[in-house]
Coordinates of C-alpha atoms and ligand atoms in Angstrom, one line a residue:
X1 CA -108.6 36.0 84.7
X2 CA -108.9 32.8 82.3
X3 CA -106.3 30.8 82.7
X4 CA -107.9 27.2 81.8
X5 CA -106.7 24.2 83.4
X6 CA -107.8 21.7 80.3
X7 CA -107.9 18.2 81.3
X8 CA -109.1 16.7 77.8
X9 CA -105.7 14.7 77.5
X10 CA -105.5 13.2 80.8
X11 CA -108.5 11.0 79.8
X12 CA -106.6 7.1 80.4
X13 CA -104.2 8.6 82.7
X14 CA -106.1 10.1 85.4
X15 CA -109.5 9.0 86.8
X16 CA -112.3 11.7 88.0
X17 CA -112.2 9.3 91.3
X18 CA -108.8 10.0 91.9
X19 CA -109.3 14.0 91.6
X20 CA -112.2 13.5 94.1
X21 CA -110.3 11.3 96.4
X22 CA -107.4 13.8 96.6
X23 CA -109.5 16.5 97.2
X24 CA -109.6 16.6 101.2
X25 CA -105.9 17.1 100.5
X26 CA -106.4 19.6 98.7
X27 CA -108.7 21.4 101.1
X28 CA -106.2 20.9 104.3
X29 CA -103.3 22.6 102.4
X30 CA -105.8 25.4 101.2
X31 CA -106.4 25.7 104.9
X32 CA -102.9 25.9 105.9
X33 CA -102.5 27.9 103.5
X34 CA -105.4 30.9 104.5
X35 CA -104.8 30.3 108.1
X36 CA -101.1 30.6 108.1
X37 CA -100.6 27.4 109.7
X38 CA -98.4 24.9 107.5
X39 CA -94.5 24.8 107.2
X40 CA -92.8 27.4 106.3
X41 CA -95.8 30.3 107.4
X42 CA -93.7 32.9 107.6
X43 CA -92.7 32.8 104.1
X44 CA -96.6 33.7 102.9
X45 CA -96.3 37.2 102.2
X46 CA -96.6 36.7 98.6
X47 CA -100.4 35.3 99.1
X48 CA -101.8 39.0 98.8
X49 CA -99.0 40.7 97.8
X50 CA -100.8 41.6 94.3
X51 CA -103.1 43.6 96.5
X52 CA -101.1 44.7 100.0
X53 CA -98.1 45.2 98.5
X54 CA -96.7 48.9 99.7
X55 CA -98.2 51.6 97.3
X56 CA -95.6 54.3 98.0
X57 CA -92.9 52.3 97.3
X58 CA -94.6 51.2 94.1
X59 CA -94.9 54.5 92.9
X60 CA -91.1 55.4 94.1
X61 CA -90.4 52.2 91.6
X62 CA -92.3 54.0 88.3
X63 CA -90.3 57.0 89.2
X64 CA -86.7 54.9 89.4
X65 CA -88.1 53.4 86.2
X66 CA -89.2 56.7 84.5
X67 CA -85.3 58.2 85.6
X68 CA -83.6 54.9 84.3
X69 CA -85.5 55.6 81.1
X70 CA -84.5 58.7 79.9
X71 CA -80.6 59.1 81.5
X72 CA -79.4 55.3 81.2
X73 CA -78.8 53.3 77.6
X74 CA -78.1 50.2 79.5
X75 CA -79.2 48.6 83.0
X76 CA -77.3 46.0 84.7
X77 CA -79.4 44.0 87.0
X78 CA -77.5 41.8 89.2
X79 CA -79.1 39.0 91.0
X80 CA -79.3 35.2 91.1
X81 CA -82.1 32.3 91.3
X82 CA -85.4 34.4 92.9
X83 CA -83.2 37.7 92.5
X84 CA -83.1 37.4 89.1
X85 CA -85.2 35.3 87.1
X86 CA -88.4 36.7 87.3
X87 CA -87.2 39.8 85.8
X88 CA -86.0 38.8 83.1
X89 CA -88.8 35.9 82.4
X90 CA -91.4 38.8 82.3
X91 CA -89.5 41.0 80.2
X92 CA -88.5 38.4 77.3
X93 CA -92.6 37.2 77.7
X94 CA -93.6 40.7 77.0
X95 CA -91.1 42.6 75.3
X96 CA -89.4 39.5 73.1
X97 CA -86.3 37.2 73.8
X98 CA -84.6 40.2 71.2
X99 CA -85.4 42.9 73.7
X100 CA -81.9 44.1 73.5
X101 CA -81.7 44.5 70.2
X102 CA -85.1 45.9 69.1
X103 CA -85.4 48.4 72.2
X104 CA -86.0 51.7 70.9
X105 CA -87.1 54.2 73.9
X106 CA -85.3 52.4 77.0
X107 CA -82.6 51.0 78.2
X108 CA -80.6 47.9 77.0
X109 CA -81.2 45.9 80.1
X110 CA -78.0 42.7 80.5
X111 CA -78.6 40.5 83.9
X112 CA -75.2 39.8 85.3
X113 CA -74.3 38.3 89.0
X114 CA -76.3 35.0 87.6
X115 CA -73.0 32.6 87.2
X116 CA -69.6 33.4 87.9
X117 CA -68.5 33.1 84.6
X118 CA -65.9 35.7 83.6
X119 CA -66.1 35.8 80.1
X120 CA -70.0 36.7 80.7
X121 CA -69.3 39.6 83.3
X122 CA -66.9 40.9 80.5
X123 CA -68.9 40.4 77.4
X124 CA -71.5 42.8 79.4
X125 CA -68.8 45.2 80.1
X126 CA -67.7 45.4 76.8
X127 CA -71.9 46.1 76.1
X128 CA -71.9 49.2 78.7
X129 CA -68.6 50.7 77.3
X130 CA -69.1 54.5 76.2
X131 CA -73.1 54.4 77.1
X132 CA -74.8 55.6 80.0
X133 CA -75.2 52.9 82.7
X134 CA -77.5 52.1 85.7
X135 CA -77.5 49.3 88.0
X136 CA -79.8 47.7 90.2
X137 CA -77.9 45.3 92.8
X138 CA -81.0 43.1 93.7
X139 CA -79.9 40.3 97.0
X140 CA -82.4 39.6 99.8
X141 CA -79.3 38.5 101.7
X142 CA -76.8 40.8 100.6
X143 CA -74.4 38.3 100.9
X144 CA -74.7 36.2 97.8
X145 CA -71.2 35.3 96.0
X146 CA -72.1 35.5 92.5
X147 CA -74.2 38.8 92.3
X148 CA -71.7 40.5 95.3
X149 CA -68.6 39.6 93.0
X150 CA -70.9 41.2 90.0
X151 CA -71.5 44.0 91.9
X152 CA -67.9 44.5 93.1
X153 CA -66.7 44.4 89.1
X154 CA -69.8 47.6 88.1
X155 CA -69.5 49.3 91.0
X156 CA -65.9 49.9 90.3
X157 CA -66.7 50.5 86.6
X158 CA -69.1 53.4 87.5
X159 CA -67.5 55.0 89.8
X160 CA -64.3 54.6 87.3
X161 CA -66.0 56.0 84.1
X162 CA -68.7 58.9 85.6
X163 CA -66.6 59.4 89.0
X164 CA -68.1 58.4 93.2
X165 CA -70.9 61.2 92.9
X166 CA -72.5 60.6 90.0
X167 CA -72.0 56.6 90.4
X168 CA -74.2 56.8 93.8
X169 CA -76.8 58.3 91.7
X170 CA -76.6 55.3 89.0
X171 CA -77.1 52.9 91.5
X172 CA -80.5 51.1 93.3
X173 CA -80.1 48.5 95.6
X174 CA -83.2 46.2 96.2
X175 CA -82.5 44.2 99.4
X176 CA -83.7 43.7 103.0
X177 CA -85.6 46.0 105.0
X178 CA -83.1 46.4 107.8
X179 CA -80.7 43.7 107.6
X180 CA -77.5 43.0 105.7
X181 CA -74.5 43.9 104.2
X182 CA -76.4 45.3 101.5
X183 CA -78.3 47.2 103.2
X184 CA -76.0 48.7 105.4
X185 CA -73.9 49.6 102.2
X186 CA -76.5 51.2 100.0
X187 CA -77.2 53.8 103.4
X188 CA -74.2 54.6 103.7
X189 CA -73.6 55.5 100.1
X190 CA -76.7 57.0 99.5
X191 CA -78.3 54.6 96.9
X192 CA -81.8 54.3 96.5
X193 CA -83.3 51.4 97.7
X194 CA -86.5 49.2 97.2
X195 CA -87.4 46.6 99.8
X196 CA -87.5 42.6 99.6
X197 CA -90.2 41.7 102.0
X198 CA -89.2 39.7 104.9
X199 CA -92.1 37.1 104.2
X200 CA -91.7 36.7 101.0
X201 CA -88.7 34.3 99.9
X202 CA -86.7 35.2 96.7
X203 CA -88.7 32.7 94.3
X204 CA -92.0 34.4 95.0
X205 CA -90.2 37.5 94.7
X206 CA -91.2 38.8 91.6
X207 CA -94.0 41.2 92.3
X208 CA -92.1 43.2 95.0
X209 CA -88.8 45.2 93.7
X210 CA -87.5 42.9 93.1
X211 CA -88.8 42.1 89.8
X212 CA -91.1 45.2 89.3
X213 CA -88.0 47.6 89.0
X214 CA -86.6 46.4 86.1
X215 CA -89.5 45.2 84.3
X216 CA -90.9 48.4 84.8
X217 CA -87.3 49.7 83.6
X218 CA -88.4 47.8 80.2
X219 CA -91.0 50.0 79.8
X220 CA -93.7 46.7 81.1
X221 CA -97.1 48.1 82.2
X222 CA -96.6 46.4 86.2
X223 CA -100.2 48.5 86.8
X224 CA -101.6 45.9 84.1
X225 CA -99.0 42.9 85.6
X226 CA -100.6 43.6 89.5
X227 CA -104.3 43.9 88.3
X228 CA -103.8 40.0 86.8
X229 CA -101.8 38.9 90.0
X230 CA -105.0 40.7 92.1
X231 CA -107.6 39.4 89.7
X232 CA -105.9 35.9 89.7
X233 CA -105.7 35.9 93.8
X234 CA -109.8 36.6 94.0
X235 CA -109.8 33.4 91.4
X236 CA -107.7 30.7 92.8
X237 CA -107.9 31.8 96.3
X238 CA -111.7 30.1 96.6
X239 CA -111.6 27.0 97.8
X240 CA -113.6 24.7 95.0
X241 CA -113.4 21.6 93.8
X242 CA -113.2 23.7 89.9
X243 CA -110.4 25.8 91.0
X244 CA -108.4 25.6 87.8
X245 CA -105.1 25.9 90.3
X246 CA -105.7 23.7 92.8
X247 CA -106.8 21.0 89.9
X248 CA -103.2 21.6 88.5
X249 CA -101.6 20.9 92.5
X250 CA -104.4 18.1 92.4
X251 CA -102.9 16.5 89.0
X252 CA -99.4 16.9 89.3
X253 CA -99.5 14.6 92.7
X254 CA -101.8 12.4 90.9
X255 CA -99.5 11.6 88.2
X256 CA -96.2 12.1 90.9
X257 CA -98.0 9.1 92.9
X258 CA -98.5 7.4 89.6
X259 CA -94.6 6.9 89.4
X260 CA -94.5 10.4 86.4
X261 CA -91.6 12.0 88.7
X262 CA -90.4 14.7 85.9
X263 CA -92.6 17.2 84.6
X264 CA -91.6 18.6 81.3
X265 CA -93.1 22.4 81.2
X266 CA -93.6 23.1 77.4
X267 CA -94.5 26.0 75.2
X268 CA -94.8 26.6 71.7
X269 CA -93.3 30.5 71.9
X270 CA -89.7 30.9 72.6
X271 CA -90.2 34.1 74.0
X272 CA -91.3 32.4 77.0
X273 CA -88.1 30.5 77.6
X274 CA -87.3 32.3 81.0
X275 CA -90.7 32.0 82.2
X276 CA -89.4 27.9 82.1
X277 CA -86.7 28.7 84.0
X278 CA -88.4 30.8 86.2
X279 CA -90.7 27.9 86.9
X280 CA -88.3 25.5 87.3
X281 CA -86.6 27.7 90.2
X282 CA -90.0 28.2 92.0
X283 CA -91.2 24.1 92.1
X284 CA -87.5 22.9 92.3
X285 CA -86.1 24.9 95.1
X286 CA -89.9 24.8 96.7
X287 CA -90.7 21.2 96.2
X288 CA -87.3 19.1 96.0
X289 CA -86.7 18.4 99.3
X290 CA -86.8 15.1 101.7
X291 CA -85.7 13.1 98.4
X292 CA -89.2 13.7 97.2
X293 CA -90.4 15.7 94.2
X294 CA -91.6 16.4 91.4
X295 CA -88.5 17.4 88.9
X296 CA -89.3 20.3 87.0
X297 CA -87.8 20.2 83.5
X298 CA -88.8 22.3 80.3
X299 CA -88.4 22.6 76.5
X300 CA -89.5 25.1 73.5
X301 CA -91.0 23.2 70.7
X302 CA -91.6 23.1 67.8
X303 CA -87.8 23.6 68.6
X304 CA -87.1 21.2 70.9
X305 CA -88.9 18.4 69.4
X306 CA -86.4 18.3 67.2
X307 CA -84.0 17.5 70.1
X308 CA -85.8 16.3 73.0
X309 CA -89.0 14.7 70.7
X310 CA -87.7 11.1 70.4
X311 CA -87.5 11.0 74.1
X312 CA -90.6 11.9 75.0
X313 CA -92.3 10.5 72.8
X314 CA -90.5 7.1 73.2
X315 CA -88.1 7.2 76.1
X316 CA -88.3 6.1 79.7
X317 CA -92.5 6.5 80.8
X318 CA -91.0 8.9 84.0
X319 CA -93.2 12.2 82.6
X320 CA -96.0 14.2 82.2
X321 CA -96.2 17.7 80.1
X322 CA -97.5 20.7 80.9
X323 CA -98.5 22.5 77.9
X324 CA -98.5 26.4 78.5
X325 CA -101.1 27.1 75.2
X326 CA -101.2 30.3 74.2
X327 CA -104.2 31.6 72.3
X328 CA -103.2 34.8 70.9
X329 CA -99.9 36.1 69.9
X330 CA -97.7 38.8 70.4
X331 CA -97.4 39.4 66.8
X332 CA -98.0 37.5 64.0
X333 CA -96.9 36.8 60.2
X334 CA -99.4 35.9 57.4
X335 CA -97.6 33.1 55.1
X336 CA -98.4 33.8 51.5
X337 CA -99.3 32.0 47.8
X338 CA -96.0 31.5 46.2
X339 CA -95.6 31.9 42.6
X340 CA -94.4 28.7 41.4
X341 CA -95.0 26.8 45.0
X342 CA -91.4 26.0 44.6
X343 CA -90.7 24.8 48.0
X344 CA -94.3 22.6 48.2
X345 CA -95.6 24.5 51.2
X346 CA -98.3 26.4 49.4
X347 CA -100.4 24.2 51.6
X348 CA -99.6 26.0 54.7
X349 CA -100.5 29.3 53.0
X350 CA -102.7 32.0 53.0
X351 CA -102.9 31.7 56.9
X352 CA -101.0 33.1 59.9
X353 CA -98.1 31.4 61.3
X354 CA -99.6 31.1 64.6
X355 CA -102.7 29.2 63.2
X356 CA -99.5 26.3 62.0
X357 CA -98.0 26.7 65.2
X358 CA -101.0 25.8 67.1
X359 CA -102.0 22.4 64.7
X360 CA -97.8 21.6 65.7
X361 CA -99.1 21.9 69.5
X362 CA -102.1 19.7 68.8
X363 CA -100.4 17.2 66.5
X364 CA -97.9 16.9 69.2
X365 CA -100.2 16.8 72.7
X366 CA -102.0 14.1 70.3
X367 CA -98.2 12.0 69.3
X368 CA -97.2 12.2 73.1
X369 CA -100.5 11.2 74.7
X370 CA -100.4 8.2 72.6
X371 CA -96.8 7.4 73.5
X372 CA -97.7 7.1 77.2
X373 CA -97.1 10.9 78.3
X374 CA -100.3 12.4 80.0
X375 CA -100.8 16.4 79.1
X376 CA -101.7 18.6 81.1
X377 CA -103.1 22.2 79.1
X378 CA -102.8 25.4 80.5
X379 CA -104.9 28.3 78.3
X380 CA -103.8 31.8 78.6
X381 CA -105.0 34.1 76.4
X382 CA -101.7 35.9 75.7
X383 CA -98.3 37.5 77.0
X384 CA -99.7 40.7 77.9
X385 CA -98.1 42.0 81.2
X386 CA -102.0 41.4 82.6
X387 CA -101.8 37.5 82.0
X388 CA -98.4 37.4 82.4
X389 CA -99.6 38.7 85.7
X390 CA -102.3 35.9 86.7
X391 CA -100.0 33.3 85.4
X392 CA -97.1 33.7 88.1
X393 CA -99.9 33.9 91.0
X394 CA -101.6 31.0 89.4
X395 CA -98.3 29.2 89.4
X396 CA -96.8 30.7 92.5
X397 CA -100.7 28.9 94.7
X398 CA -100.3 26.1 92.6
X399 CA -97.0 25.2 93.9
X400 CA -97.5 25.8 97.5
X401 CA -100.7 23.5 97.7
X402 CA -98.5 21.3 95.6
X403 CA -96.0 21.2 98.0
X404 CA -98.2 20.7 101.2
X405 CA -99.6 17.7 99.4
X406 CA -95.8 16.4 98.8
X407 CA -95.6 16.4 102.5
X408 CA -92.5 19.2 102.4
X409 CA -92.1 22.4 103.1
X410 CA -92.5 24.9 99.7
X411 CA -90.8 27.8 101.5
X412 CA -87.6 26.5 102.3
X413 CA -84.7 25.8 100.4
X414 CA -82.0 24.1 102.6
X415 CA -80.3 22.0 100.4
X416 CA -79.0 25.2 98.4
X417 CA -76.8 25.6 101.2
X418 CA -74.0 22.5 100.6
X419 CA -72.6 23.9 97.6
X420 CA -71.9 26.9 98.9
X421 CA -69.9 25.5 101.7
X422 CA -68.1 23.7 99.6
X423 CA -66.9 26.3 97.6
X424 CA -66.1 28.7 100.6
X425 CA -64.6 25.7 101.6
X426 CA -62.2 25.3 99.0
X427 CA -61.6 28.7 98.3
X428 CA -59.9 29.2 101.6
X429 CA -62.7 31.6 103.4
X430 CA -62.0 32.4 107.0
X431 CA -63.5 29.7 109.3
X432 CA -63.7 26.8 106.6
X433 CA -59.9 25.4 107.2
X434 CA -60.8 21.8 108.6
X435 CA -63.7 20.9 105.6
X436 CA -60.8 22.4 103.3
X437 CA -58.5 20.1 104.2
X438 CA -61.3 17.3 103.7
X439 CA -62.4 18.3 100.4
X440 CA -59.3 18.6 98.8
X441 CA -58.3 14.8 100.4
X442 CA -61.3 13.6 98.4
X443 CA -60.3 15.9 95.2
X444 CA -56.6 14.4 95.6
X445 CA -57.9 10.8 95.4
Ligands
PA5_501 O1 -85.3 31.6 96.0 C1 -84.4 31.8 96.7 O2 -84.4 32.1 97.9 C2 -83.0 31.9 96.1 O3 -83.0 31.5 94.8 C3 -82.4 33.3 96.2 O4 -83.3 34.1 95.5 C4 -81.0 33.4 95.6 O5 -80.2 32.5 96.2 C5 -80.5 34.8 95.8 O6 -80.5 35.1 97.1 P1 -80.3 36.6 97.5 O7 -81.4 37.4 97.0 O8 -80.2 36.6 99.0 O9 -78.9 37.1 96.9

């Protein structure tokens, strides 16, 4: 595994004294951590999941995956937050942000059940019309609004279009072992299901069902994916003062303590836009808690400097970047001599793209550094499904350790909780009258 935590650019914003002086932090959370004993223990089943997790179910997943191939044109895969964004961050990493439209030997795969936005659900509708649909219903709970409501719209639209029988067999439901409405549903109807673990929470979900299922459905090597999750656990499991994770828990409190409250995740490849997003669930939900955290925020650039530049490079001083720098391409495209050099650019050719792209990262790390904003590089060698891999459990330790030196629990997320009450609230579910009546006083003022 070689994921490189590169410090170069936090010379003049972070002293070798303070990494030493946070260190014994760093050991006590490691140590909650291995023996089990911090906030939130019962939530650590993703620690050696890229090793323990269940092999027959595993296989059982390749076989959905291999069915899914060859008798569906289109998977719907509907899930929110942990049930959803993992997924879909691995697939667009590996496979390309344009998955959909340059598939050739799978399935179309649309994620619905992520808002409740109704001219989403029926723009994907209008996608499955006269093709052959699957869908995997992914909720822990089995009781989450958005993806229920999804669920509600497909499951009628299967059943409608290839009739009850043949609908039952179209559908996989990845939920709880035992528990929920979910559950309790899919046995009755006869679906296949897949298990979320009860110790892991839905942000560390990925590497379960969860997120194997349909990544595996996008024809993803998840053999390669768990071999960089295992080879990444041996790596950043040891406690050591070099541990290129813990030095990333180590400097993001640093900086946090330092007054930088945002950190601005940023990569060069737009194909790794989800993988942001996925990030900002897992250190948002985990770590924003006890009005304390570190806000997790991301941009694309070169795109995004073009939008968000200015500010970071002059703005408020409230940030740090974390540069995700990828050495090696997915594909690449070789810029060649033009004739007449009409558009003055001849001096970029006779490379590849990626080699510009990269002096754009370096230019930039350079520009921002010297406007106040400390970087933080992370090296991966490339989007393969194998770093891909060694990157989510590098992340995934990272931000528990991160978290115990915050002082909060990473496992929790109970501040998710208000908005939902609120919206019962005002949409008049059973048991909800009284806060009704208060919300819609405020609303009326
Ligand atoms: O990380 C979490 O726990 C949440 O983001 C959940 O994954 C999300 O709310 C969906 O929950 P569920 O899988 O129960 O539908």
């Amino acid at each position: 595994m070689s994921i490189k935590f590169n410090a170069k650019h936090l010379n003049g914003f972070v002293r070798d004294e303070e990494f030493a002086a946070i260190y014994p932090q760093v050991e006590l959370a490691h140590q909650m951590l291995e023996s089990k004993t911090g906030p939130g223990n019962d939530f650590l089943g993703w620690t050696d999941l890229p090793v323990a997790y269940d092999k027959e179910e595993f296989a059982r997943i390749k076989a959905a995956a291999a069915r899914i191939r060859s008798d569906s044109d289109v998977l719907v895969v509907i899930g929110i937050g942990g049930s959803y964004l993992g997924a879909r961050a691995v697939i667009e990493a590996v496979k390309g942000a344009m998955y959909n439209c340059t598939v050739q030997d799978g399935p179309q795969i649309f994620f619905a059940g992520n808002s409740i936005s109704p001219a989403y659900l029926q723009d994907i509708l209008d996608c499955c019309r006269g093709k052959r649909v699957s869908v995997n219903i992914i909720s822990k709970s089995g009781t989450t609004t958005e993806p229920a409501l999804a669920f509600r719209v497909f499951k009628k639209y299967l059943e409608d279009t290839v009739g009850v029988e043949e609908a039952r067999r179209r559908i996989y439901a990845t939920t709880d072992r035992a528990r929920g409405t979910l559950k309790q549903l899919a046995d009755a109807e006869g679906w296949e299901t897949f298990v979320v673990p009860d110790d892991v929470g839905g942000r560390y979900s990925v590497l379960t069902a969860v997120g194997l299922l349909p990544i595996a459905c996008a024809g993803c090597d998840i053999d390669a994916l768990m071999k960089g999750a295992a080879d990444a656990m041996a790596e950043y499991s040891v406690l050591s003062p070099d541990n290129a994770c813990y030095r990333y828990a180590a400097a993001r409190n640093i900086l946090y303590r330092k007054g930088k409250a945002v950190e601005l995740m940023a990569c060069y490849e737009p194909n790794f836009t989800m993988m942001n997003e996925w990030y900002k669930q897992l250190y948002g939900e985990s770590e924003g808690k006890d009005q304390k955290g570190l806000m997790p925020t991301s941009v694309v650039f070169s795109t995004d400097l073009h939008s968000m530049g200015q500010f970071v490079q002059d703005g408020a001083r409230i940030m740090f970047e974390t540069v995700v720098d990828i050495k090696k391409p997915t594909r690449d495209l070789f810029i060649e001599r033009s004739a007449d050099n009409f558009d003055g650019l001849d001096f970029l050719a006779d490379q590849n793209m990626s080699v510009v792209n990269h002096k754009a990262l370096e230019g930039t790390v350079l520009a921002h550094t010297d406007g106040g904003v400390p970087n933080i590089l992370l090296e991966l060698d490339s989007l393969s499904e194998y770093d891909l891999g060694g990157l989510i459990y590098f992340f995934e330790r990272a931000c528990a350790v991160s978290g115990y030196l915050l002082g909060v629990n990473p496992f929790d997320q109970p501040g998710v909780e208000s908005y939902k009450k609120n919206m019962f609230a005002l949409l008049g579910k059973p048991g909800y009258e009284d806060r009704k009546a208060e919300l819609e006083a405020k609303l009326a003022d």
